[in-house]
Tab-separated table of C-alpha atoms in Angstrom:
chain	number	residue	atom	x	y	z
A	1	MET	CA	0.000	0.000	0.000
A	2	LYS	CA	2.825	2.441	0.841
A	3	LYS	CA	4.482	1.631	-2.468
A	4	PHE	CA	1.248	2.375	-4.350
A	5	LEU	CA	0.792	5.649	-2.445
A	6	PHE	CA	4.381	6.675	-3.194
A	7	ILE	CA	3.931	5.988	-6.924
A	8	ALA	CA	0.635	7.905	-7.008
A	9	VAL	CA	2.127	10.939	-5.251
A	10	ALA	CA	5.228	10.863	-7.481
A	11	SER	CA	3.049	10.700	-10.604
A	12	LEU	CA	0.969	13.677	-9.477
A	13	MET	CA	4.086	15.711	-8.719
A	14	ILE	CA	5.631	14.969	-12.124
A	15	GLY	CA	2.340	15.817	-13.862
A	16	GLY	CA	2.120	19.067	-11.906
A	17	PHE	CA	5.682	20.047	-12.826
A	18	ASN	CA	5.014	19.295	-16.488
A	19	SER	CA	1.907	21.480	-16.538
A	20	CYS	CA	3.847	24.355	-14.933
A	21	THR	CA	6.662	24.154	-17.463
A	22	GLY	CA	4.342	23.859	-20.452
A	23	PHE	CA	5.112	20.307	-21.583
A	24	GLY	CA	2.353	19.069	-23.807
A	25	ASP	CA	0.797	22.531	-24.290
A	26	THR	CA	0.081	23.703	-27.821
A	27	GLU	CA	1.948	26.772	-28.967
A	28	GLN	CA	-0.283	29.873	-29.044
A	29	VAL	CA	2.123	32.191	-30.891
A	30	GLY	CA	4.130	30.615	-33.691
A	31	SER	CA	7.122	31.844	-35.645
A	32	GLU	CA	7.181	34.898	-37.901
A	33	ALA	CA	6.956	32.579	-40.910
A	34	LYS	CA	3.363	31.809	-39.880
A	35	LEU	CA	2.526	35.474	-40.592
A	36	PHE	CA	3.533	35.262	-44.257
A	37	GLY	CA	0.381	35.414	-46.361
A	38	ARG	CA	-2.983	37.154	-46.860
A	39	TRP	CA	-5.305	37.657	-43.913
A	40	GLN	CA	-8.952	38.740	-43.745
A	41	ASN	CA	-10.479	40.402	-40.680
A	42	ASN	CA	-13.229	38.309	-39.053
A	43	GLN	CA	-15.223	41.283	-37.694
A	44	ALA	CA	-14.729	43.535	-40.736
A	45	PRO	CA	-14.411	41.189	-43.748
A	46	THR	CA	-13.511	44.031	-46.144
A	47	ASN	CA	-10.284	44.657	-44.178
A	48	TYR	CA	-7.200	42.787	-45.396
A	49	ARG	CA	-3.535	42.477	-44.392
A	50	VAL	CA	-0.650	40.891	-46.277
A	51	TYR	CA	2.594	39.954	-44.562
A	52	TYR	CA	5.333	39.400	-47.147
A	53	SER	CA	8.551	37.454	-46.648
A	54	THR	CA	10.364	40.173	-48.644
A	55	LYS	CA	12.908	41.888	-46.407
A	56	VAL	CA	13.273	45.664	-46.284
A	57	THR	CA	16.661	46.667	-47.716
A	58	ASP	CA	19.018	49.104	-46.005
A	59	ALA	CA	18.313	51.700	-48.728
A	60	GLU	CA	14.508	51.308	-48.422
A	61	TYR	CA	14.661	51.668	-44.636
A	62	LEU	CA	16.835	54.774	-44.929
A	63	GLU	CA	14.471	56.302	-47.525
A	64	GLN	CA	11.399	55.642	-45.336
A	65	THR	CA	12.802	56.644	-41.929
A	66	GLY	CA	15.875	58.781	-42.564
A	67	GLN	CA	17.757	56.460	-40.200
A	68	PRO	CA	20.152	53.556	-40.797
A	69	LYS	CA	18.593	50.132	-40.375
A	70	THR	CA	19.560	48.290	-37.184
A	71	ASP	CA	17.012	45.433	-37.252
A	72	GLU	CA	15.545	43.181	-39.930
A	73	TYR	CA	12.083	44.134	-41.176
A	74	TYR	CA	9.718	42.652	-43.756
A	75	TRP	CA	7.188	44.411	-45.985
A	76	GLY	CA	3.436	44.281	-45.438
A	77	LYS	CA	0.315	46.176	-46.474
A	78	GLU	CA	-3.311	46.630	-45.478
A	79	TRP	CA	-6.454	48.118	-46.964
A	80	THR	CA	-10.191	48.374	-46.273
A	81	GLU	CA	-12.476	47.996	-49.260
A	82	SER	CA	-15.563	49.297	-47.408
A	83	GLU	CA	-13.711	52.646	-47.210
A	84	GLY	CA	-13.195	52.615	-50.992
A	85	VAL	CA	-9.545	51.554	-50.779
A	86	TYR	CA	-8.529	48.493	-52.802
A	87	GLU	CA	-5.249	46.660	-53.030
A	88	SER	CA	-4.732	48.004	-56.556
A	89	ASP	CA	-4.951	51.579	-55.167
A	90	LEU	CA	-1.850	51.211	-52.992
A	91	VAL	CA	1.369	52.786	-54.257
A	92	LYS	CA	4.266	50.409	-53.561
A	93	HIS	CA	5.776	51.177	-50.130
A	94	GLY	CA	3.508	54.213	-49.705
A	95	ASP	CA	0.211	54.710	-47.867
A	96	GLY	CA	-1.184	51.393	-46.632
A	97	TRP	CA	2.247	49.753	-46.500
A	98	TYR	CA	4.302	48.994	-43.413
A	99	MET	CA	7.612	47.486	-42.416
A	100	TRP	CA	7.152	44.806	-39.775
A	101	ARG	CA	9.061	42.494	-37.484
A	102	LYS	CA	8.092	40.006	-34.797
A	103	VAL	CA	9.853	40.069	-31.430
A	104	THR	CA	8.664	37.168	-29.240
A	105	THR	CA	4.926	37.962	-28.909
A	106	ASP	CA	5.156	41.591	-30.079
A	107	LEU	CA	4.482	42.662	-33.650
A	108	LEU	CA	6.184	45.959	-34.481
A	109	GLU	CA	4.908	47.826	-37.539
A	110	LEU	CA	6.274	51.018	-39.086
A	111	TYR	CA	3.597	52.503	-41.389
A	112	THR	CA	4.939	54.286	-44.450
A	113	MET	CA	3.515	57.135	-46.518
A	114	ASP	CA	3.468	58.054	-50.195
A	115	ASN	CA	5.832	60.979	-49.576
A	116	HIS	CA	8.358	58.793	-47.658
A	117	GLY	CA	10.592	60.244	-44.968
A	118	SER	CA	8.309	59.604	-41.995
A	119	VAL	CA	6.740	56.542	-40.450
A	120	ILE	CA	4.109	55.876	-37.806
A	121	ASP	CA	4.988	53.062	-35.431
A	122	ARG	CA	2.464	50.663	-33.920
A	123	THR	CA	3.025	47.749	-31.598
A	124	TYR	CA	0.598	44.870	-31.288
A	125	THR	CA	0.665	41.893	-28.946
A	126	LEU	CA	0.162	38.598	-30.725
A	127	THR	CA	-2.238	36.456	-28.715
A	128	VAL	CA	-2.742	33.734	-31.345
A	129	LEU	CA	-0.637	33.025	-34.423
A	130	ASN	CA	-0.836	29.712	-36.221
A	131	ASP	CA	-1.331	28.471	-39.786
A	132	SER	CA	-4.875	29.868	-40.045
A	133	VAL	CA	-5.563	32.289	-37.152
A	134	LEU	CA	-4.033	35.659	-36.279
A	135	SER	CA	-5.186	37.583	-33.224
A	136	LEU	CA	-3.636	40.976	-32.399
A	137	LYS	CA	-4.129	43.281	-29.442
A	138	SER	CA	-3.332	46.979	-29.912
A	139	GLU	CA	-1.632	49.113	-27.295
A	140	SER	CA	-5.065	50.570	-26.478
A	141	GLY	CA	-6.418	47.069	-25.794
A	142	LYS	CA	-8.499	46.584	-28.963
A	143	THR	CA	-8.403	43.046	-30.365
A	144	TYR	CA	-8.306	42.215	-34.088
A	145	ASN	CA	-8.980	38.695	-35.342
A	146	TYR	CA	-7.992	37.450	-38.794
A	147	HIS	CA	-8.046	34.206	-40.716
A	148	LYS	CA	-5.588	33.294	-43.454
A	149	ILE	CA	-7.104	33.266	-46.917
A	150	ALA	CA	-3.956	32.599	-48.987
A	151	GLY	CA	-0.192	32.449	-48.989
A	152	GLU	CA	1.700	35.478	-50.188
């Protein structure tokens, strides 16, 4: 009986340690490669985002920000068709475009403009990122949910 009790207690302790360290848990936020592709907003289905695997060059970063590049960024773009803006309306690397990078669970985006030379930075917290679901939380606490509709 003591042997059985010892084994039962040991099993519970090991199971408890595993649940604390995350063994067996599914990953909520995947790698940046999971972002690559076209995403459609679940709440506002005329809102789209594309995360490209194309890296921002040193010259492009300098042109957009006026600063030398110190981190790797990728290109992305977004548009909202219900506001009369379509993908074909976007000027390459101008309004609607952004440079992005993922740092652990943060998504940093630098929004560009047609006239270049200034960017608007936004930081989102990734709460879910997998092959088909993207969930972002803005600094103000607003949540955006997307589903992947295509690769790049």
